[in-house]
Amino acid sequence: MLRDELVSAAEWVAQYLSELPQDAVGRPLPPQTRSLLREGRLRQRGGEIGGVLDFVRDEIAPYPTGNGHPAFFAWINSPPAPAGIVAELLACAINATCGMGEHALMDLERGSVRMLADLAGLPDGAGGVLTSGGSMANLLALATARTWFLTRRGSGDGPAFDRDHARLTLYYSAQAHMSVAKAAACIGLPAHRLRPVATDTHDRLDPAALHAAVTADLDAGLLPFCAVTTLGTTATGAVDPLEPVKDLCRSVGMWHHADGAWGGLGAGVPALAAHYAGVHSVDSLTVDPHKTLSVPVGCGALLVPDPEHLHTAFAHRASYLTAGDSDALPWLSHATIELTRPGTRALGLWAILHHLGRDGVTGLIEHYLALADRLRERITAEPRLELLAGGPWPVACFRITDSNEGDPDALHARIARRVQDNGRAYLATVAVHGRTVLRAALCNYRTTRNDLDLLIREVLHAADAEHSAAGTDQPPRPDPAAQGCERSGAGG
């Protein structure tokens, strides 16, 4: 019975993935289906196991959010690579709890994290822990930084903790991911002690502005404890300068965390390496393999040159959780807030690293960079489009140049919605220098140049439709649906 159902499921998965590029990028969930799913009514009698596949095929799969499709450009949300899909199934069958005790998958996690740290350019001996994603990794990083800072001051507990914790201040780029501010709130830092730092014309954190903010807070009797740099900003793909931030952190005794959820693995890519000078000296680094490497969600990682900092922050003892061997390594739960942890992260990450190898990781990122260069060229060559920002990570922000009527911000939001609703491509909007613009990110290994051409046609077609709705005369353009689009899938 189980064998038959597994075979049926595997055959459906293979067919689903092979047909995905020919289907609509996104399709809204019908209100009636949405209502039934939310209702959550449990039947009195159970159903057959085969009903699980029927349910997914009929009620879930027909309504994709788009991120598996090669013409999806909206968010940094990669599709799962085949090796990761297979590994997730195997890890679910093994069902190890990778937090307490010892299991082969826990050692595999330690080794896979070490490979990630090496790819990221961290020194020998670096380690860390896998997480559900970048938000959890950033939360662990800030909690670790707080413990490290207060412990060094001798205020890790008691009245001294209350006194010093009330003066902690955190610094991050104004372009930082919102999870940084959310993590700060989770560890008890109020908004008035958070310092979003101004960026330069290339959307990178301005070291002079950071220095001024830290100096002002020191003069006011506050305690700057951590600065966060971003390696690959969500909006424009910018990489903050690492070395000047490192120098400032060392001079005043701050922790330096780098949020590289998207761009944490750029140090080994020749075209990006110059942006990563100083990455070896960060105190912690977030990396999301489910973004850059197409590991199935959720697989993030917090990497640290000195893993003992994590143990100091998170190791807790209980009489019912005692290692049997005094020489055993610290349990992985001692490096995070989770006790029960899935083995799917470790095996999925290892499987994809095993499949790619070091050259494959570099080649995958270079594939995205080449597509981004091509997309920027296409935007620049189109008279009706203007390239505004993007890079060095593979993203392009652009706008329609003939949008003189009405509110241009609202117009671009409507154009993005039209593209999404048409179902042939999918992109989003973002605020860049105070303006709402179109944004396309490249993070799907199946995306080809043909998909880029399709995206441009869809944007222009949506713009024409908006102009027509507004009563503005524009020269007719061919319907992109009639032009077709060849696609060729890439291996995972």
CSV table of N, CA and C in Angstrom, one decimal, residues 257-364:
chain,number,residue,atom,x,y,z
A,257,HIS,N,27.2,41.8,12.7
A,257,HIS,CA,26.4,40.8,12.1
A,257,HIS,C,26.2,41.2,10.6
A,258,ALA,N,26.3,40.2,9.7
A,258,ALA,CA,26.1,40.4,8.3
A,258,ALA,C,24.8,39.6,7.9
A,259,ASP,N,23.8,40.2,7.4
A,259,ASP,CA,22.6,39.5,6.9
A,259,ASP,C,22.8,39.2,5.4
A,260,GLY,N,23.3,38.0,5.2
A,260,GLY,CA,23.5,37.6,3.8
A,260,GLY,C,22.5,36.5,3.4
A,261,ALA,N,21.2,36.7,3.8
A,261,ALA,CA,20.2,35.7,3.5
A,261,ALA,C,20.2,35.4,2.0
A,262,TRP,N,20.3,36.5,1.2
A,262,TRP,CA,20.3,36.3,-0.2
A,262,TRP,C,21.7,36.3,-0.7
A,263,GLY,N,22.6,37.2,-0.3
A,263,GLY,CA,23.9,37.3,-0.9
A,263,GLY,C,25.0,36.9,-0.1
A,264,GLY,N,24.8,35.9,0.9
A,264,GLY,CA,25.9,35.5,1.8
A,264,GLY,C,27.0,34.7,1.2
A,265,LEU,N,26.7,34.1,0.0
A,265,LEU,CA,27.7,33.2,-0.7
A,265,LEU,C,28.4,33.9,-1.8
A,266,GLY,N,28.5,35.2,-1.8
A,266,GLY,CA,29.2,35.9,-3.0
A,266,GLY,C,30.7,35.9,-2.9
A,267,ALA,N,31.3,35.6,-1.8
A,267,ALA,CA,32.8,35.7,-1.7
A,267,ALA,C,33.5,34.9,-2.7
A,268,GLY,N,33.0,33.7,-3.0
A,268,GLY,CA,33.7,32.8,-3.9
A,268,GLY,C,33.4,33.0,-5.4
A,269,VAL,N,32.6,34.0,-5.7
A,269,VAL,CA,32.2,34.2,-7.1
A,269,VAL,C,33.1,35.3,-7.7
A,270,PRO,N,33.9,35.1,-8.7
A,270,PRO,CA,34.8,36.1,-9.1
A,270,PRO,C,34.2,37.5,-9.4
A,271,ALA,N,33.0,37.5,-10.0
A,271,ALA,CA,32.4,38.8,-10.3
A,271,ALA,C,32.0,39.6,-9.1
A,272,LEU,N,31.8,38.9,-8.0
A,272,LEU,CA,31.3,39.5,-6.8
A,272,LEU,C,32.4,39.7,-5.7
A,273,ALA,N,33.5,39.0,-5.8
A,273,ALA,CA,34.4,38.8,-4.7
A,273,ALA,C,34.9,40.2,-4.1
A,274,ALA,N,35.1,41.2,-5.0
A,274,ALA,CA,35.6,42.5,-4.5
A,274,ALA,C,34.6,43.1,-3.5
A,275,HIS,N,33.3,42.8,-3.5
A,275,HIS,CA,32.4,43.4,-2.6
A,275,HIS,C,32.5,42.7,-1.2
A,276,TYR,N,33.2,41.6,-1.1
A,276,TYR,CA,33.2,40.8,0.1
A,276,TYR,C,34.5,40.9,0.9
A,277,ALA,N,35.3,41.9,0.6
A,277,ALA,CA,36.5,42.1,1.4
A,277,ALA,C,36.2,42.4,2.8
A,278,GLY,N,36.7,41.5,3.7
A,278,GLY,CA,36.4,41.7,5.1
A,278,GLY,C,35.4,40.7,5.7
A,279,VAL,N,34.8,39.9,4.8
A,279,VAL,CA,33.7,39.0,5.3
A,279,VAL,C,34.2,38.0,6.3
A,280,HIS,N,35.5,37.7,6.2
A,280,HIS,CA,36.1,36.7,7.1
A,280,HIS,C,36.1,37.1,8.5
A,281,SER,N,35.9,38.4,8.7
A,281,SER,CA,36.0,39.0,10.1
A,281,SER,C,34.7,39.3,10.7
A,282,VAL,N,33.6,39.0,10.1
A,282,VAL,CA,32.3,39.3,10.7
A,282,VAL,C,32.1,38.4,11.9
A,283,ASP,N,31.3,38.8,12.9
A,283,ASP,CA,31.1,37.9,14.0
A,283,ASP,C,29.9,36.9,13.8
A,284,SER,N,29.1,37.2,12.9
A,284,SER,CA,28.0,36.2,12.5
A,284,SER,C,27.5,36.6,11.1
A,285,LEU,N,26.9,35.6,10.5
A,285,LEU,CA,26.5,35.7,9.1
A,285,LEU,C,25.2,34.9,8.9
A,286,THR,N,24.2,35.5,8.4
A,286,THR,CA,23.0,34.8,7.9
A,286,THR,C,23.1,34.4,6.5
A,287,VAL,N,22.8,33.2,6.2
A,287,VAL,CA,22.7,32.7,4.8
A,287,VAL,C,21.4,31.9,4.6
A,288,ASP,N,20.7,32.0,3.5
A,288,ASP,CA,19.5,31.2,3.3
A,288,ASP,C,19.8,30.3,2.1
A,289,PRO,N,20.1,29.0,2.3
A,289,PRO,CA,20.2,28.1,1.2
A,289,PRO,C,18.9,27.9,0.4
A,290,HIS,N,17.8,28.2,1.0
A,290,HIS,CA,16.5,28.0,0.2
A,290,HIS,C,16.3,29.2,-0.7
A,291,LYS,N,17.2,30.3,-0.6
A,291,LYS,CA,17.1,31.3,-1.6
A,291,LYS,C,18.2,31.1,-2.7
A,292,THR,N,19.5,31.0,-2.3
A,292,THR,CA,20.6,31.0,-3.2
A,292,THR,C,20.8,29.6,-3.9
A,293,LEU,N,20.5,28.6,-3.2
A,293,LEU,CA,20.8,27.2,-3.7
A,293,LEU,C,19.6,26.4,-4.0
A,294,SER,N,18.4,26.9,-3.9
A,294,SER,CA,17.2,26.1,-4.2
A,294,SER,C,17.0,24.9,-3.3
A,295,VAL,N,17.5,25.0,-2.1
A,295,VAL,CA,17.1,24.0,-1.1
A,295,VAL,C,15.6,24.2,-0.8
A,296,PRO,N,14.8,23.2,-0.6
A,296,PRO,CA,13.4,23.4,-0.3
A,296,PRO,C,13.2,24.2,1.0
A,297,VAL,N,12.2,25.1,1.0
A,297,VAL,CA,11.9,25.9,2.2
A,297,VAL,C,11.5,24.9,3.3
A,298,GLY,N,11.8,25.3,4.6
A,298,GLY,CA,12.7,26.4,5.0
A,298,GLY,C,14.0,25.9,5.5
A,299,CYS,N,15.0,26.5,4.9
A,299,CYS,CA,16.4,26.1,5.3
A,299,CYS,C,17.2,27.4,5.2
A,300,GLY,N,17.4,28.0,6.4
A,300,GLY,CA,18.4,29.1,6.6
A,300,GLY,C,19.5,28.7,7.4
A,301,ALA,N,20.5,29.6,7.7
A,301,ALA,CA,21.6,29.2,8.5
A,301,ALA,C,22.2,30.4,9.2
A,302,LEU,N,22.6,30.3,10.4
A,302,LEU,CA,23.4,31.3,11.1
A,302,LEU,C,24.8,30.7,11.2
A,303,LEU,N,25.8,31.4,10.7
A,303,LEU,CA,27.2,31.0,10.7
A,303,LEU,C,28.0,31.9,11.6
A,304,VAL,N,28.9,31.3,12.4
A,304,VAL,CA,29.7,32.1,13.3
A,304,VAL,C,31.1,31.6,13.3
A,305,PRO,N,32.1,32.5,13.3
A,305,PRO,CA,33.5,32.0,13.3
A,305,PRO,C,33.8,31.2,14.6
A,306,ASP,N,33.1,31.6,15.7
A,306,ASP,CA,33.3,31.0,17.0
A,306,ASP,C,32.0,30.4,17.5
A,307,PRO,N,31.7,29.1,17.3
A,307,PRO,CA,30.4,28.5,17.7
A,307,PRO,C,30.2,28.6,19.2
A,308,GLU,N,31.2,28.8,20.0
A,308,GLU,CA,31.0,28.8,21.4
A,308,GLU,C,30.1,30.0,21.8
A,309,HIS,N,30.1,31.1,21.0
A,309,HIS,CA,29.2,32.2,21.3
A,309,HIS,C,27.7,31.8,21.3
A,310,LEU,N,27.3,30.9,20.4
A,310,LEU,CA,26.0,30.4,20.4
A,310,LEU,C,25.7,29.5,21.6
A,311,HIS,N,26.6,28.7,22.0
A,311,HIS,CA,26.4,27.9,23.2
A,311,HIS,C,26.2,28.7,24.4
A,312,THR,N,27.0,29.8,24.5
A,312,THR,CA,26.8,30.7,25.7
A,312,THR,C,25.4,31.3,25.7
A,313,ALA,N,24.9,31.7,24.5
A,313,ALA,CA,23.6,32.3,24.5
A,313,ALA,C,22.4,31.4,24.7
A,314,PHE,N,22.5,30.1,24.2
A,314,PHE,CA,21.3,29.3,24.1
A,314,PHE,C,21.4,28.0,24.9
A,315,ALA,N,22.5,27.6,25.4
A,315,ALA,CA,22.6,26.3,26.1
A,315,ALA,C,21.9,26.3,27.4
A,316,HIS,N,20.9,25.4,27.6
A,316,HIS,CA,20.2,25.3,28.8
A,316,HIS,C,20.1,23.8,29.2
A,317,ARG,N,20.1,23.5,30.5
A,317,ARG,CA,20.2,22.2,30.9
A,317,ARG,C,18.8,21.8,31.5
A,318,ALA,N,18.5,20.5,31.5
A,318,ALA,CA,17.4,19.9,32.2
A,318,ALA,C,17.7,18.5,32.6
A,319,SER,N,17.1,18.0,33.7
A,319,SER,CA,17.5,16.7,34.2
A,319,SER,C,17.0,15.6,33.2
A,320,TYR,N,16.0,15.9,32.4
A,320,TYR,CA,15.5,14.8,31.5
A,320,TYR,C,16.2,14.9,30.1
A,321,LEU,N,17.2,15.9,30.0
A,321,LEU,CA,17.9,16.0,28.8
A,321,LEU,C,19.4,16.1,29.1
A,322,THR,N,20.1,14.9,29.2
A,322,THR,CA,21.4,14.8,29.6
A,322,THR,C,22.2,14.0,28.7
A,323,ALA,N,23.3,14.5,28.1
A,323,ALA,CA,24.1,13.7,27.2
A,323,ALA,C,24.8,12.6,28.0
A,324,GLY,N,24.7,11.4,27.3
A,324,GLY,CA,25.2,10.2,28.0
A,324,GLY,C,26.8,10.1,28.0
A,325,ASP,N,27.4,10.8,27.0
A,325,ASP,CA,28.8,10.7,26.9
A,325,ASP,C,29.4,12.1,27.2
A,326,SER,N,30.3,12.1,28.2
A,326,SER,CA,30.9,13.4,28.6
A,326,SER,C,31.7,14.0,27.6
A,327,ASP,N,32.2,13.2,26.6
A,327,ASP,CA,33.0,13.8,25.5
A,327,ASP,C,32.2,14.2,24.3
A,328,ALA,N,30.9,14.0,24.4
A,328,ALA,CA,30.0,14.3,23.2
A,328,ALA,C,30.1,15.8,22.9
A,329,LEU,N,29.9,16.1,21.6
A,329,LEU,CA,29.8,17.5,21.2
A,329,LEU,C,28.5,18.1,21.8
A,330,PRO,N,28.5,19.4,22.0
A,330,PRO,CA,27.2,20.1,22.4
A,330,PRO,C,26.1,19.8,21.5
A,331,TRP,N,24.9,19.5,22.0
A,331,TRP,CA,23.8,19.2,21.2
A,331,TRP,C,23.5,20.5,20.4
A,332,LEU,N,22.9,20.2,19.2
A,332,LEU,CA,22.6,21.4,18.3
A,332,LEU,C,21.5,22.3,19.0
A,333,SER,N,20.7,21.8,19.9
A,333,SER,CA,19.7,22.6,20.6
A,333,SER,C,20.4,23.6,21.4
A,334,HIS,N,21.7,23.4,21.8
A,334,HIS,CA,22.5,24.4,22.6
A,334,HIS,C,22.9,25.6,21.7
A,335,ALA,N,22.7,25.5,20.4
A,335,ALA,CA,23.1,26.6,19.6
A,335,ALA,C,21.9,27.4,19.0
A,336,THR,N,20.7,27.1,19.5
A,336,THR,CA,19.5,27.7,19.0
A,336,THR,C,18.4,27.7,20.0
A,337,ILE,N,17.2,28.3,19.7
A,337,ILE,CA,16.1,28.2,20.6
A,337,ILE,C,15.2,27.0,20.4
A,338,GLU,N,15.5,26.2,19.3
A,338,GLU,CA,14.7,25.0,19.1
A,338,GLU,C,15.3,23.8,19.8
A,339,LEU,N,14.4,23.0,20.3
A,339,LEU,CA,14.8,21.7,20.8
A,339,LEU,C,14.5,20.6,19.8
A,340,THR,N,13.2,20.5,19.4
A,340,THR,CA,12.9,19.6,18.3
A,340,THR,C,13.2,20.3,17.0
A,341,ARG,N,14.0,19.7,16.2
A,341,ARG,CA,14.5,20.3,14.9
A,341,ARG,C,14.4,19.2,13.8
A,342,PRO,N,13.9,19.5,12.6
A,342,PRO,CA,13.8,18.5,11.6
A,342,PRO,C,15.1,18.2,10.9
A,343,GLY,N,15.3,17.0,10.5
A,343,GLY,CA,16.5,16.6,9.8
A,343,GLY,C,16.4,16.9,8.3
A,344,THR,N,15.2,17.4,7.8
A,344,THR,CA,15.1,17.7,6.4
A,344,THR,C,16.0,18.8,6.0
A,345,ARG,N,16.3,19.8,6.9
A,345,ARG,CA,17.2,20.9,6.5
A,345,ARG,C,18.6,20.4,6.2
A,346,ALA,N,19.1,19.5,7.1
A,346,ALA,CA,20.5,19.1,6.9
A,346,ALA,C,20.6,18.2,5.6
A,347,LEU,N,19.7,17.2,5.4
A,347,LEU,CA,19.8,16.3,4.3
A,347,LEU,C,19.5,17.1,3.0
A,348,GLY,N,18.6,18.0,3.0
A,348,GLY,CA,18.3,18.8,1.8
A,348,GLY,C,19.5,19.6,1.4
A,349,LEU,N,20.1,20.3,2.4
A,349,LEU,CA,21.2,21.1,2.1
A,349,LEU,C,22.4,20.3,1.6
A,350,TRP,N,22.7,19.2,2.3
A,350,TRP,CA,23.8,18.3,1.9
A,350,TRP,C,23.6,17.8,0.5
A,351,ALA,N,22.4,17.3,0.2
A,351,ALA,CA,22.1,16.7,-1.1
A,351,ALA,C,22.4,17.7,-2.3
A,352,ILE,N,22.0,19.0,-2.1
A,352,ILE,CA,22.2,20.0,-3.2
A,352,ILE,C,23.7,20.4,-3.2
A,353,LEU,N,24.4,20.5,-2.1
A,353,LEU,CA,25.8,20.8,-2.2
A,353,LEU,C,26.5,19.6,-2.8
A,354,HIS,N,26.1,18.4,-2.5
A,354,HIS,CA,26.7,17.2,-3.1
A,354,HIS,C,26.5,17.2,-4.6
A,355,HIS,N,25.3,17.6,-5.0
A,355,HIS,CA,25.0,17.6,-6.4
A,355,HIS,C,25.7,18.7,-7.2
A,356,LEU,N,25.8,19.8,-6.6
A,356,LEU,CA,26.5,21.0,-7.3
A,356,LEU,C,28.0,21.0,-7.2
A,357,GLY,N,28.5,20.7,-6.0
A,357,GLY,CA,29.9,20.9,-5.8
A,357,GLY,C,30.3,22.4,-5.8
A,358,ARG,N,31.5,22.7,-5.4
A,358,ARG,CA,31.9,24.1,-5.3
A,358,ARG,C,31.7,24.8,-6.7
A,359,ASP,N,32.1,24.2,-7.8
A,359,ASP,CA,32.0,24.8,-9.1
A,359,ASP,C,30.5,25.0,-9.5
A,360,GLY,N,29.7,24.1,-9.1
A,360,GLY,CA,28.3,24.2,-9.4
A,360,GLY,C,27.6,25.3,-8.6
A,361,VAL,N,28.0,25.6,-7.4
A,361,VAL,CA,27.5,26.7,-6.6
A,361,VAL,C,27.9,28.0,-7.3
A,362,THR,N,29.1,28.1,-7.7
A,362,THR,CA,29.6,29.3,-8.4
A,362,THR,C,28.9,29.5,-9.7
A,363,GLY,N,28.7,28.4,-10.4
A,363,GLY,CA,28.1,28.5,-11.7
A,363,GLY,C,26.6,28.8,-11.6
A,364,LEU,N,25.9,28.4,-10.6
A,364,LEU,CA,24.5,28.7,-10.4
A,364,LEU,C,24.4,30.2,-10.1
